[in-house]
Coordinates of C-alpha atoms in Angstrom, one line a residue:
Chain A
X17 CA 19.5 -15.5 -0.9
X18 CA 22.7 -16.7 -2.6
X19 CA 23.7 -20.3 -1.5
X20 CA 27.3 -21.7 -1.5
X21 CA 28.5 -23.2 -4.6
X22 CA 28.4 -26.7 -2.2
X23 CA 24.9 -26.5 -0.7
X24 CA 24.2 -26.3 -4.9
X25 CA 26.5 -29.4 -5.5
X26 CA 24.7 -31.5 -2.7
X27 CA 21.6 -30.3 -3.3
X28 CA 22.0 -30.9 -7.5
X29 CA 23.9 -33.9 -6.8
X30 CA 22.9 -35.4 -3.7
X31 CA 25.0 -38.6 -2.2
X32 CA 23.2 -41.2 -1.0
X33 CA 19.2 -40.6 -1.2
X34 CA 17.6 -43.9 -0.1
X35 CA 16.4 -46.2 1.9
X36 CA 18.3 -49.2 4.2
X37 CA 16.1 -52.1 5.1
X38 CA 14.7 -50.3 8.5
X39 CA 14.1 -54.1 9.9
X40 CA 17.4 -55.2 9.7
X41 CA 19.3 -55.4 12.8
X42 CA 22.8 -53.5 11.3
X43 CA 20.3 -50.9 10.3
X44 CA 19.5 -47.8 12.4
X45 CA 16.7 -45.3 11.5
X46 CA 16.4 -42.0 12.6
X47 CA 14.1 -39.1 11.5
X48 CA 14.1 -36.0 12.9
X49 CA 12.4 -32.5 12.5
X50 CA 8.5 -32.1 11.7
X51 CA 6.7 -31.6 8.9
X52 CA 5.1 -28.4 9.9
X53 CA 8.5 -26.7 10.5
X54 CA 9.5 -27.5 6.7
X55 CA 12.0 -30.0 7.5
X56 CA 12.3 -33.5 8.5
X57 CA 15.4 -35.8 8.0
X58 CA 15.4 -39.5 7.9
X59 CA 18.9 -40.7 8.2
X60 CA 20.0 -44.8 8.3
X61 CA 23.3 -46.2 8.9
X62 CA 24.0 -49.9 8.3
X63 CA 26.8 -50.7 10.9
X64 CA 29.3 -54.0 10.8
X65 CA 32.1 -54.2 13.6
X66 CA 31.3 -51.2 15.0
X67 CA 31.9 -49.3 11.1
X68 CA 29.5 -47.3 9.9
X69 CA 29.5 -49.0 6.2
X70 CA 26.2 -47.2 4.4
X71 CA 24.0 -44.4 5.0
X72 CA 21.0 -43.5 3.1
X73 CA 18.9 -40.3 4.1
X74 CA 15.5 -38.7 2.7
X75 CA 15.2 -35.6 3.8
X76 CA 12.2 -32.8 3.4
X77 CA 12.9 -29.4 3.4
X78 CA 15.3 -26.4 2.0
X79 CA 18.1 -26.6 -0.2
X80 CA 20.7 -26.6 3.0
X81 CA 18.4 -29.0 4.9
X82 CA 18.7 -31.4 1.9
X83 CA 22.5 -30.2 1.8
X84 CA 23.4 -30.7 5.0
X85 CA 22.3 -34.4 5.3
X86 CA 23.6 -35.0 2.2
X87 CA 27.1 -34.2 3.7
X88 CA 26.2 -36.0 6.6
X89 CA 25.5 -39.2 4.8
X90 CA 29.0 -38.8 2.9
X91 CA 30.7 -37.6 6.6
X92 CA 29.8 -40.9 8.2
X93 CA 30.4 -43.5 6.0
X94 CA 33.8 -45.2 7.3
X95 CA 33.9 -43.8 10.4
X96 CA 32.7 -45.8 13.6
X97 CA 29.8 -45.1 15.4
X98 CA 32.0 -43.6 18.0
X99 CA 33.7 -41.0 15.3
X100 CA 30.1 -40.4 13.6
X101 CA 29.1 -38.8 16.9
X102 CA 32.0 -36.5 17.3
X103 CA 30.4 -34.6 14.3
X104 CA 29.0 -31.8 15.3
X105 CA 26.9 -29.0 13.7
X106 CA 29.6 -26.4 13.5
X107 CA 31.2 -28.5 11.3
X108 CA 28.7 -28.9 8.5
X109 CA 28.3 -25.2 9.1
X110 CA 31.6 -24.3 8.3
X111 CA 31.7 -27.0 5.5
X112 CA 28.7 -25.8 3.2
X113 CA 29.2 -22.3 4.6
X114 CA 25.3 -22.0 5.8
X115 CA 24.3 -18.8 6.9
X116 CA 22.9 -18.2 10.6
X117 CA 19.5 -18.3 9.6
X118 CA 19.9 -22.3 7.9
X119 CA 21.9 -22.8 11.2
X120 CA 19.0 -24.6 12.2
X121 CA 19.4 -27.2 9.2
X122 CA 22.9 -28.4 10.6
X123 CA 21.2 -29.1 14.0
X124 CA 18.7 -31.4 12.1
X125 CA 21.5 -33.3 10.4
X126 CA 23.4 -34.2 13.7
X127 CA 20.7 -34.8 15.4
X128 CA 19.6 -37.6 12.5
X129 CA 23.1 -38.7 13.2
X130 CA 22.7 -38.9 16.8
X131 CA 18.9 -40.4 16.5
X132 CA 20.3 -43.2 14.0
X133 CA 22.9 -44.2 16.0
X134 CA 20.4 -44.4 18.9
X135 CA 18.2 -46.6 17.4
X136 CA 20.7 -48.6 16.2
X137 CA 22.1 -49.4 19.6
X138 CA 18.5 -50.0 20.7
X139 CA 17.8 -52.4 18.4
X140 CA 21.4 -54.5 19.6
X141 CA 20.4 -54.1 23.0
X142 CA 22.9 -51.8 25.6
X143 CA 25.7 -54.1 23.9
X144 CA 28.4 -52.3 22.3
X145 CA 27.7 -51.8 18.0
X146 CA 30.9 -54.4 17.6
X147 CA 29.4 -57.2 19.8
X148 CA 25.8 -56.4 18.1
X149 CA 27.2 -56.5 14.7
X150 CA 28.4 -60.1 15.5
X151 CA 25.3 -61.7 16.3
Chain B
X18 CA 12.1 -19.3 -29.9
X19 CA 14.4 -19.3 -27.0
X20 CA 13.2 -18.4 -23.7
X21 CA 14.2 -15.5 -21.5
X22 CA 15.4 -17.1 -18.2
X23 CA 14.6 -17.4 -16.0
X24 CA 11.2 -17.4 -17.0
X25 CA 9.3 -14.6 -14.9
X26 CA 6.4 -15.6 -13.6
X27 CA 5.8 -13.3 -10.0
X28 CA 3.8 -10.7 -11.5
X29 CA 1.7 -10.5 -8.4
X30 CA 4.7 -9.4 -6.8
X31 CA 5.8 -6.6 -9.5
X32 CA 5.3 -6.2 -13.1
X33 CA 7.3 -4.8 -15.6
X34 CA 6.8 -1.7 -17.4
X35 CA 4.6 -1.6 -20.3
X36 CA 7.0 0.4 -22.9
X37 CA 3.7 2.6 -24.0
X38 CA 4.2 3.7 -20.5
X39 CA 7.6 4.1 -20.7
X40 CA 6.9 6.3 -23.3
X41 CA 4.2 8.6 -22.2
X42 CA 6.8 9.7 -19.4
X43 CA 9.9 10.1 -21.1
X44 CA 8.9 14.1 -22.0
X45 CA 8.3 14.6 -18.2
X46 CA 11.6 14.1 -17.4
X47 CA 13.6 16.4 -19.3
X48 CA 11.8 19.2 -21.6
X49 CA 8.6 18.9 -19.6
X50 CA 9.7 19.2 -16.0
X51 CA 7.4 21.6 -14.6
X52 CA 5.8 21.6 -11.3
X53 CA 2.4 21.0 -11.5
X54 CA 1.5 23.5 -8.9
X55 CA 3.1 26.4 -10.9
X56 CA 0.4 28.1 -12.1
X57 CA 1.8 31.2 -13.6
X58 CA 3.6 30.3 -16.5
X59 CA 4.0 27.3 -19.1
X60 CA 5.9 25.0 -17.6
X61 CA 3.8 24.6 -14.5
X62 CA 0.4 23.9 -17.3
X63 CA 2.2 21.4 -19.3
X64 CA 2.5 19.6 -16.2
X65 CA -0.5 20.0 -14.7
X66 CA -2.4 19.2 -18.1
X67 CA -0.4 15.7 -18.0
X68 CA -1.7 15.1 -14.3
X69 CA -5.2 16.2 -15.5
X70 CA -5.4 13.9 -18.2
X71 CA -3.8 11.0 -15.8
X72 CA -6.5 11.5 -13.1
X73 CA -9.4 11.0 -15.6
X74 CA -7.3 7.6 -16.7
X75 CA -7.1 6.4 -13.6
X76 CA -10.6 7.4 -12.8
X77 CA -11.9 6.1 -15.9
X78 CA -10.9 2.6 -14.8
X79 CA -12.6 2.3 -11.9
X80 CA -16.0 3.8 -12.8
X81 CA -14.4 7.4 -10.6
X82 CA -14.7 10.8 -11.0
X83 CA -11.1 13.0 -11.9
X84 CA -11.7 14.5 -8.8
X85 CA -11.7 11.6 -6.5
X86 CA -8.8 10.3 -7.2
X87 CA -5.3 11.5 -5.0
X88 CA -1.8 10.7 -6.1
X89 CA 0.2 8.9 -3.3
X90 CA 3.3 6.9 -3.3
X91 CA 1.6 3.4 -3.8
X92 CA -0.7 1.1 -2.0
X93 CA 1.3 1.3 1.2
X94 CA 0.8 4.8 1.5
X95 CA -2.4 4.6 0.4
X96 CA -3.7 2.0 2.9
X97 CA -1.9 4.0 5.9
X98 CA -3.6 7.3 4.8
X99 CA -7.3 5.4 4.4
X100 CA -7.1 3.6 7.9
X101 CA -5.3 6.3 9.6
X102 CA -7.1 8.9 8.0
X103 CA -10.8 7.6 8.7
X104 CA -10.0 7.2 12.4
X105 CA -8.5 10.2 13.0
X106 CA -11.9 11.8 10.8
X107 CA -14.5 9.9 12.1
X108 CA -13.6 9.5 15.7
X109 CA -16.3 11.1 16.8
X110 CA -18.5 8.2 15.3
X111 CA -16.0 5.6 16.9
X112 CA -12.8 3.5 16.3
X113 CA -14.0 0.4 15.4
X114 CA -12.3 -1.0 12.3
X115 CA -13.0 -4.4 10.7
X116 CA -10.0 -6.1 8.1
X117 CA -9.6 -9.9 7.4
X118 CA -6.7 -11.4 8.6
X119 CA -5.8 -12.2 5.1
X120 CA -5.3 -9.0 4.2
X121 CA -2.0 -7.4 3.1
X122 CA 0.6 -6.3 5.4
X123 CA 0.0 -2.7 4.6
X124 CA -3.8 -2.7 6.5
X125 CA -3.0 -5.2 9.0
X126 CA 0.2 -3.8 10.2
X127 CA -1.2 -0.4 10.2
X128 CA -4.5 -1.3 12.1
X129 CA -1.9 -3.0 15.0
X130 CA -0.3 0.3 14.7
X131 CA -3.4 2.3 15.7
X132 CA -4.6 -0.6 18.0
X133 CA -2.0 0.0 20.0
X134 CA -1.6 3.4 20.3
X135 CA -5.2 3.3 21.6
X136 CA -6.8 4.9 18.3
X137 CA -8.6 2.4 16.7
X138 CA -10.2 -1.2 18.2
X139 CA -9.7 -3.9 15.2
X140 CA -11.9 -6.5 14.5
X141 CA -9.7 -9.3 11.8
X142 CA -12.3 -11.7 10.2
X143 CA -11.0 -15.0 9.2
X144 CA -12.1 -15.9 5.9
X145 CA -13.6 -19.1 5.0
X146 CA -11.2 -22.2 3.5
X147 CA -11.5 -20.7 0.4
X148 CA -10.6 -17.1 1.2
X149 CA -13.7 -15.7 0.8
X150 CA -15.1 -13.6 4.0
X151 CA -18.5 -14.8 4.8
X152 CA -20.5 -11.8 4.6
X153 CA -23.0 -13.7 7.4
X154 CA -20.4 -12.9 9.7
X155 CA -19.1 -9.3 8.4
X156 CA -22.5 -7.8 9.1
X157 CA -22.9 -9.4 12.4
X158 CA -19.8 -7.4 13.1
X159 CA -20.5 -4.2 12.0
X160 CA -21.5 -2.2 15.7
X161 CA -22.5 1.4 15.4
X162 CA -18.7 2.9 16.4
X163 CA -17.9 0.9 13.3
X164 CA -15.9 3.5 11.3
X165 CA -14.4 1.1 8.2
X166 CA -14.3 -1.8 6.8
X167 CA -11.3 -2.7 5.1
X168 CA -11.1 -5.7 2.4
X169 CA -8.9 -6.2 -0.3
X170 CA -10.6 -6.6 -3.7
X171 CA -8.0 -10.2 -4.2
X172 CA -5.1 -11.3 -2.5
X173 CA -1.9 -10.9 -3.3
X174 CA -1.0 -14.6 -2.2
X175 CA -3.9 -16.8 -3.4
X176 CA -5.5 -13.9 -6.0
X177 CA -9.1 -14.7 -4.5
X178 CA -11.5 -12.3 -5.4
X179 CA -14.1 -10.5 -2.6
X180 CA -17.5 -10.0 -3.1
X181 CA -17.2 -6.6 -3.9
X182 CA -20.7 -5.5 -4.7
X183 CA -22.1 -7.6 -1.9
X184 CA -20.0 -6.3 0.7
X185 CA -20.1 -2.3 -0.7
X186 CA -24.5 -2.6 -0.4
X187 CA -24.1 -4.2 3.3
X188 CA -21.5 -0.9 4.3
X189 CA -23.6 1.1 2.4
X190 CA -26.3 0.1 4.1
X191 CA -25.0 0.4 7.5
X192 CA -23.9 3.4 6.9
X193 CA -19.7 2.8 7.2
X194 CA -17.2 3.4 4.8
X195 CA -15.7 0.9 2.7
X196 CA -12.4 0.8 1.9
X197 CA -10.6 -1.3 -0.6
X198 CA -6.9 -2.5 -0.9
X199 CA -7.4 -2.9 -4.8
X200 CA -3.9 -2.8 -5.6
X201 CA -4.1 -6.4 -7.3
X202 CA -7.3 -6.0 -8.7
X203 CA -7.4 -2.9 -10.6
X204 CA -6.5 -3.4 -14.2
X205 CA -7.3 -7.1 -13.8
X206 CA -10.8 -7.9 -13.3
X207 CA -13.6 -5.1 -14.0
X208 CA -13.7 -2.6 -11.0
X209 CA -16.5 -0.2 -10.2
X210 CA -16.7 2.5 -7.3
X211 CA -20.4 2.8 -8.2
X212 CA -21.8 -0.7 -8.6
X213 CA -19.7 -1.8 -5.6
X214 CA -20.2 1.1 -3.3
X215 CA -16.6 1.7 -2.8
X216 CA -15.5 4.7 -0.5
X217 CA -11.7 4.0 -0.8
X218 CA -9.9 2.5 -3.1
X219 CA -6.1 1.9 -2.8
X220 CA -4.2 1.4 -6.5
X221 CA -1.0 1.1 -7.1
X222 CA 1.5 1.5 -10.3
X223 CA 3.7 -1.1 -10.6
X224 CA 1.2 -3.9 -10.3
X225 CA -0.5 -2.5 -13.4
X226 CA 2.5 -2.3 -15.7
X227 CA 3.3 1.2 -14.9
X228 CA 6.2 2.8 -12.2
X229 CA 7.2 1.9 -8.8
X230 CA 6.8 4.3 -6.3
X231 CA 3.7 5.9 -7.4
X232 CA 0.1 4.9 -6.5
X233 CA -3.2 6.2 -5.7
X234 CA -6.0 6.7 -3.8
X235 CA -9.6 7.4 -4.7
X236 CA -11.5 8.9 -2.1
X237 CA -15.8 9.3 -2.6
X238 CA -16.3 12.9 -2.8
X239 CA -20.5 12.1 -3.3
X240 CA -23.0 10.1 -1.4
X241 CA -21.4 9.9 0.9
X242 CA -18.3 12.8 0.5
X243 CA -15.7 10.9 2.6
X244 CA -12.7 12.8 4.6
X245 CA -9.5 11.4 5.4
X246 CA -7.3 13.3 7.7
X247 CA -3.6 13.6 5.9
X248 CA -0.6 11.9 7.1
X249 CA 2.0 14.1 5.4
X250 CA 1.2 17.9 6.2
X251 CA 2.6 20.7 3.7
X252 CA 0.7 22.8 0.8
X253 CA -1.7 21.3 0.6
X254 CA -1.5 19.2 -2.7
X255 CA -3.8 16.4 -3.6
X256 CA -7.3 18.3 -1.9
X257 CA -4.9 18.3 1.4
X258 CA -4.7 15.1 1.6
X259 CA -1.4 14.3 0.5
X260 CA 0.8 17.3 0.4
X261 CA 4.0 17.1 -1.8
X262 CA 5.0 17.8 -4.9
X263 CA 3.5 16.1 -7.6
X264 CA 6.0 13.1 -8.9
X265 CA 5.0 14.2 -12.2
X266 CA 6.5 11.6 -14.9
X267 CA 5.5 8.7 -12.7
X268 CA 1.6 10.3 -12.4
X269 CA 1.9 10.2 -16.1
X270 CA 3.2 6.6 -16.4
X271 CA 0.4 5.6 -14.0
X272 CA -2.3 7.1 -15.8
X273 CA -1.1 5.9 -19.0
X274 CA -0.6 2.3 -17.3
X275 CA -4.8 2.3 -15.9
X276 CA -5.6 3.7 -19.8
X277 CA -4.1 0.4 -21.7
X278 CA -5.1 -2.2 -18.4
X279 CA -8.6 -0.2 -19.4
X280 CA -8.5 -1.1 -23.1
X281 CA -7.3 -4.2 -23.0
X282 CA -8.7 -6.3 -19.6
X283 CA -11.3 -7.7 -21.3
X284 CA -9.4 -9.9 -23.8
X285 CA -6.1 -10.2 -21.7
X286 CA -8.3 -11.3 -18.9
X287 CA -9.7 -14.1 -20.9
X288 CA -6.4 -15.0 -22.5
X289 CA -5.0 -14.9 -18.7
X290 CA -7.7 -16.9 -17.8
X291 CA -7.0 -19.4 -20.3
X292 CA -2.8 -19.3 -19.5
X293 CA -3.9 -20.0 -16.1
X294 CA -5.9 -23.2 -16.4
X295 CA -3.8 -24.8 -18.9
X296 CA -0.7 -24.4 -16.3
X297 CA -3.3 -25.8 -13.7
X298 CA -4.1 -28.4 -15.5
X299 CA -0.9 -29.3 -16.9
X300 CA 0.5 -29.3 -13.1
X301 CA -2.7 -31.7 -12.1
X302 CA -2.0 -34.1 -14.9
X303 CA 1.5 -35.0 -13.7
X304 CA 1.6 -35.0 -9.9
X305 CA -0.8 -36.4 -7.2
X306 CA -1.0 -34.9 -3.8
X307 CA -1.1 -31.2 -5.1
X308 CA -3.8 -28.8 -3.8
X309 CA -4.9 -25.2 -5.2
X310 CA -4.8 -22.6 -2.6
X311 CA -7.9 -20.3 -2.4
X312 CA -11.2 -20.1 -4.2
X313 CA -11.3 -22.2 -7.7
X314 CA -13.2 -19.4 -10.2
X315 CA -13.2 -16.6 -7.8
X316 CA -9.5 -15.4 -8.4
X317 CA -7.4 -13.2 -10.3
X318 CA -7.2 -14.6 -14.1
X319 CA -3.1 -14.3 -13.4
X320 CA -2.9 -16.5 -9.7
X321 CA -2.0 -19.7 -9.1
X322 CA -0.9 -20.9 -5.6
X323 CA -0.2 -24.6 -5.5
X324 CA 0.5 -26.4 -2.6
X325 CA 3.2 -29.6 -3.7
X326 CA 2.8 -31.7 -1.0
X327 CA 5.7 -33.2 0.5
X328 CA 8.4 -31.0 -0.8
X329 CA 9.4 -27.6 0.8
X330 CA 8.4 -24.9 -1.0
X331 CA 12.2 -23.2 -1.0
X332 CA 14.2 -26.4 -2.0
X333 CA 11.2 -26.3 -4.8
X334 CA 12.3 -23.1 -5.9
X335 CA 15.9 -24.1 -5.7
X336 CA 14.9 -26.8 -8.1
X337 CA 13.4 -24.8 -10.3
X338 CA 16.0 -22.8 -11.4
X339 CA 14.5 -21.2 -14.2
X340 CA 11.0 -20.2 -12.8
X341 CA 10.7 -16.7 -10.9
X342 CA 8.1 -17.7 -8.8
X343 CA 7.4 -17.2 -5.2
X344 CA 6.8 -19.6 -1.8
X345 CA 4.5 -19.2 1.4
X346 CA 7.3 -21.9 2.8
X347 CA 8.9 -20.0 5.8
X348 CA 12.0 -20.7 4.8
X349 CA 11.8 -17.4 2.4
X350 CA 11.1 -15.0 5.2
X351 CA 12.8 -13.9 7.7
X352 CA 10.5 -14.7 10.4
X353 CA 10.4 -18.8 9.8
X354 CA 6.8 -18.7 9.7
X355 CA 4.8 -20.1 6.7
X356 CA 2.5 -17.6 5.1
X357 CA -0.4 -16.2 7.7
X358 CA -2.6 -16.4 4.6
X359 CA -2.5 -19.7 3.5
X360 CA -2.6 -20.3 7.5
X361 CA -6.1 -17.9 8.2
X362 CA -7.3 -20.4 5.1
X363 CA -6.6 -23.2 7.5
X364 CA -4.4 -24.6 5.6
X365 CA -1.7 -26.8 7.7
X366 CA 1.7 -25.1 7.9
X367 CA 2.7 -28.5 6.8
X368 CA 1.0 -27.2 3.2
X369 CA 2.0 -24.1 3.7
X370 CA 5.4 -25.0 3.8
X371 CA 5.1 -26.5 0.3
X372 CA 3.4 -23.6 -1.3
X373 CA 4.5 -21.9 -4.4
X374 CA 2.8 -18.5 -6.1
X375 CA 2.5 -18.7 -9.9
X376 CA 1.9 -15.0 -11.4
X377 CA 1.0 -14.5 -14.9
X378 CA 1.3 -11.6 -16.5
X379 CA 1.3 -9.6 -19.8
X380 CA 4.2 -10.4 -21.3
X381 CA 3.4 -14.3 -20.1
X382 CA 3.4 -16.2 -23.2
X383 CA 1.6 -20.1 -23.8
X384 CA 5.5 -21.3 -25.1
X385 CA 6.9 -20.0 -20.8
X386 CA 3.5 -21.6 -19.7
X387 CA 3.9 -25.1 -20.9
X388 CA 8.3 -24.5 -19.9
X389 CA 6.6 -23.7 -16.2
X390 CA 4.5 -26.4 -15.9
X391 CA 7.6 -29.3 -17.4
X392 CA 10.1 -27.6 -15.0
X393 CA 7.9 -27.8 -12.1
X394 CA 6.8 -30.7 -12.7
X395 CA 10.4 -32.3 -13.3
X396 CA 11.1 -30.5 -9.9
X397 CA 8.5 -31.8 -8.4
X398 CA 9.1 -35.3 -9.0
X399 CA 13.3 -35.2 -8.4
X400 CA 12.6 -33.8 -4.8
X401 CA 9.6 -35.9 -3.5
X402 CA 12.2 -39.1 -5.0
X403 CA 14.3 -37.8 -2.0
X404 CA 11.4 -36.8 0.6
X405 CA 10.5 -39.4 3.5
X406 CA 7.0 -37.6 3.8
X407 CA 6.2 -38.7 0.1
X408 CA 7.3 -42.2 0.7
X409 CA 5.6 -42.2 3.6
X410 CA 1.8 -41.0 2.0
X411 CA 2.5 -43.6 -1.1
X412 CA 2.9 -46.5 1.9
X413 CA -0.5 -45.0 3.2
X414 CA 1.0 -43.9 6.0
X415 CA -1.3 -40.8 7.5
X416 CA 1.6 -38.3 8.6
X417 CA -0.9 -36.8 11.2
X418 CA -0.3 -39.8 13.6
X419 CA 3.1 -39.3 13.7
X420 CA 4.6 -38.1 17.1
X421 CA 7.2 -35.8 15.0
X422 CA 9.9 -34.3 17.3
X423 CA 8.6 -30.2 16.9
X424 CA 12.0 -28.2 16.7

């Protein structure tokens, strides 16, 4: 199978492998997928008035899994929590051009997005990521 | 010496052409294109001279006579027509079959075939952890409707090696044929249709060095004289059991192919041997959590599957650019399923995931050995820097607890 020349650039050059202090309170973790499908994600964001201003992800799997949160990591750091949610799959599709059968790695990535954010907002209560940031 | 990249190192899925076979058929193409069945002037006796002398080669190498050996398209071909053959012959004994589920897709998906069509009732073995079928179990299995047993003499995947001999004197004993996907193992390791009570025996070309499309099929003509009802129906070619005209140059090719895997398997299976365990060894002295897949001494002297825990077995391969190697990761098949082998083996699809198939071959050389194992190993080590499973297991963290969200 032939992969896109940017699924090769991420996954040659991938942005921001790492890890964010997962007991910190900016910090949100999520991981998604399972180990016995071939893919799991683990995306963080740290978040400061409401601005998503890192992301680190580890992720298990193919080529366009690793590509795909590689791009998600570089999508999302700027943006607020509310704009990181707005991405969607198709779009990461569309960006590294991934074929219907890695479909399934685009998923993964928003859904780290989505988990990350989730546990971020957990972790600062119901109270909105600006107010949280603040304490 | 530079090295050819990438370096090839699948030869359990294909082999190249030995040039000495390449030669041998060249004549049979152009000045020597005679159909072997023409038996009334020259052209037809040069050819069927050449198919003569490739019968006895490919006899020769697996302890056969000329006669017992039947020119088919490959292993494929020659699975379908053992299975489907010895059912529709022997029906009147029964239609029991029993295969291992590690066998290769050719006899599994051709007993489902006559499963459900109502011909045949299958019986699929699961082999022990380390591939090997427990015999224990294969005899208590055999029932008087038994018609065939049919076990590969080594995987394709994980290149373990079946207890040939053991499991020919228990068929023979019993009184069912024995049929053997050998397509792996001949030219390889020592094969013998006498010691190991082999009825069948499926062989094919391009695993040995010689041409694609072209295999074979030795059938026991003595003690017992097995029958195989034909698949493809015409005039009657090949004792009737494979009607066609001969594919003369490949026939050749193959013969010539079984003559040097003859001559030289001793030594290249030492020196195979030796290329495997150094590139073993090599991988084990870098990297921690990495598991061999299959039996330890009982395989091929050109396998090696490896499971690299904690990194997929395609982003692996992506990795390792300059390896041809193959994965039992899902990701390289169309169905998303890991490898059923390394699955009847128990291993967890979580290590099946991160398998990767290394296969030595002729050509392999100590210099690509050692570029193998430093590539993979470089590989190896960039991905599992990015893999949360690998962070995970060096915390201590045992990833079977985990309540992973199954997608």
């Amino acid at each position: 199978m032939a992969y896109s020349d940017k699924v090769i650039d991420h996954f040659n050059n991938p942005r921001n492998v790492g890890n964010l202090d997962k007991d910190s309170e900016q910090v949100g973790t999520g991981i998604v997928g399972a180990p016995e499908c071939g893919d799991v994600m683990r995306l963080q964001i740290q978040v400061k008035d409401g601005v998503i201003n890192d992301a680190k992800f580890k992720t298990f799997g193919c080529g366009s899994a690793i590509a795909s949160s590689s791009l998600a990591t570089e999508w999302i750091k700027g943006k607020t929590v509310d704009e990181a949610l707005r991405i969607k799959n198709t779009d990461i599709v569309e960006e590294l051009s991934l074929p219907p059968v890695k479909i399934h790695c685009s998923v993964l990535a928003e859904d780290a997005i989505k988990a990350a954010i989730k546990d971020f907002q957990a972790k600062n209560g119901a109270a909105s990521p600006t107010e949280a940031a603040a304490t | 010496m530079t090295l050819k990249k990438p370096v090839y190192l699948d030869n359990n899925a294909t082999t190249p052409m030995d040039p000495r076979v390449l030669e041998a058929m060249t004549p049979y193409f152009l000045e020597k294109f005679g159909n072997a069945a023409s038996r009334n002037h020259a052209y037809g006796w040069v050819a069927e001279k050449a198919v003569d002398l490739a019968r006895e080669q490919v006899a020769k190498l697996i302890g056969a006579s000329a006669k017992e050996i039947v020119f088919t398209s490959g292993a494929t071909e020659s699975d379908n027509i053992a299975l489907k053959g010895a059912i529709e012959m022997y029906k009147t004994k029964g239609k029991h079959l029993i295969t291992l589920e590690t066998e290769h897709k050719a006899v599994i998906d051709t007993c489902k075939y006559l499963e459900r069509i109502g011909a045949a009732e299958v019986t699929y073995l699961k082999p022990q952890p380390d591939g090997l079928v427990d015999l224990a179990e294969l005899e208590a299995t055999i029932r008087d409707d038994t018609v065939m047993v049919a076990i590969m003499a080594a995987n394709n995947e994980i290149g373990v090696i079946q207890p040939l001999a053991e499991i020919g004197a228990l068929c023979h004993a019993k009184k069912v044929l024995f049929f053997t996907d050998a397509a792996q193992a001949v030219g390889k390791i020592p094969m013998d249709v006498e010691a190991m009570n082999i009825d069948v025996l499926a062989i094919s070309g391009h695993k040995v060095y010689g041409p694609k499309g072209i295999g074979a099929l030795y059938v026991r003509r003595r003690k017992p004289r097995v029958r195989l009802a034909p698949l493809v129906h015409g005039g009657g070619h090949e004792r009737g059991m494979r009607s066609g005209t001969l594919d003369v140059p490949s026939i050749v090719g193959l013969g010539k192919a079984c003559e040097v895997a003859g001559e030289e398997l001793e030594a290249e299976s030492a020196r195979l041997t030796k290329l495997r365990d150094r590139l073993w060894n090599g991988l084990k002295a870098e990297l921690d959590f990495i598991y061999l897949n299959g039996h330890e001494t009982k395989r091929l002297p050109n396998n090696l599957n490896v499971s690299f825990a904690h990194v997929e077995g395609e982003g692996l391969m992506m990795a390792m650019k300059d390896l041809a190697v193959s994965s039992g990761s899902a990701c390289t098949s169309a169905s998303l399923e890991p490898s059923y082998v390394l699955k009847a083996l128990g291993v967890g699809d979580e290590l099946a995931h991160t398998s990767i198939r290394y296969g030595l071959g002729r050509f392999t050389t100590e210099e690509e050995v050692d570029f193998a194992i430093a590539q993979s190993v470089q590989a190896v080590k960039r991905l599992r820097e990015m893999s949360p499973l690998y962070e995970m297991a060096k915390e201590g963290i045992d990833l079977s607890t985990i309540q992973w969200s199954v997608h």
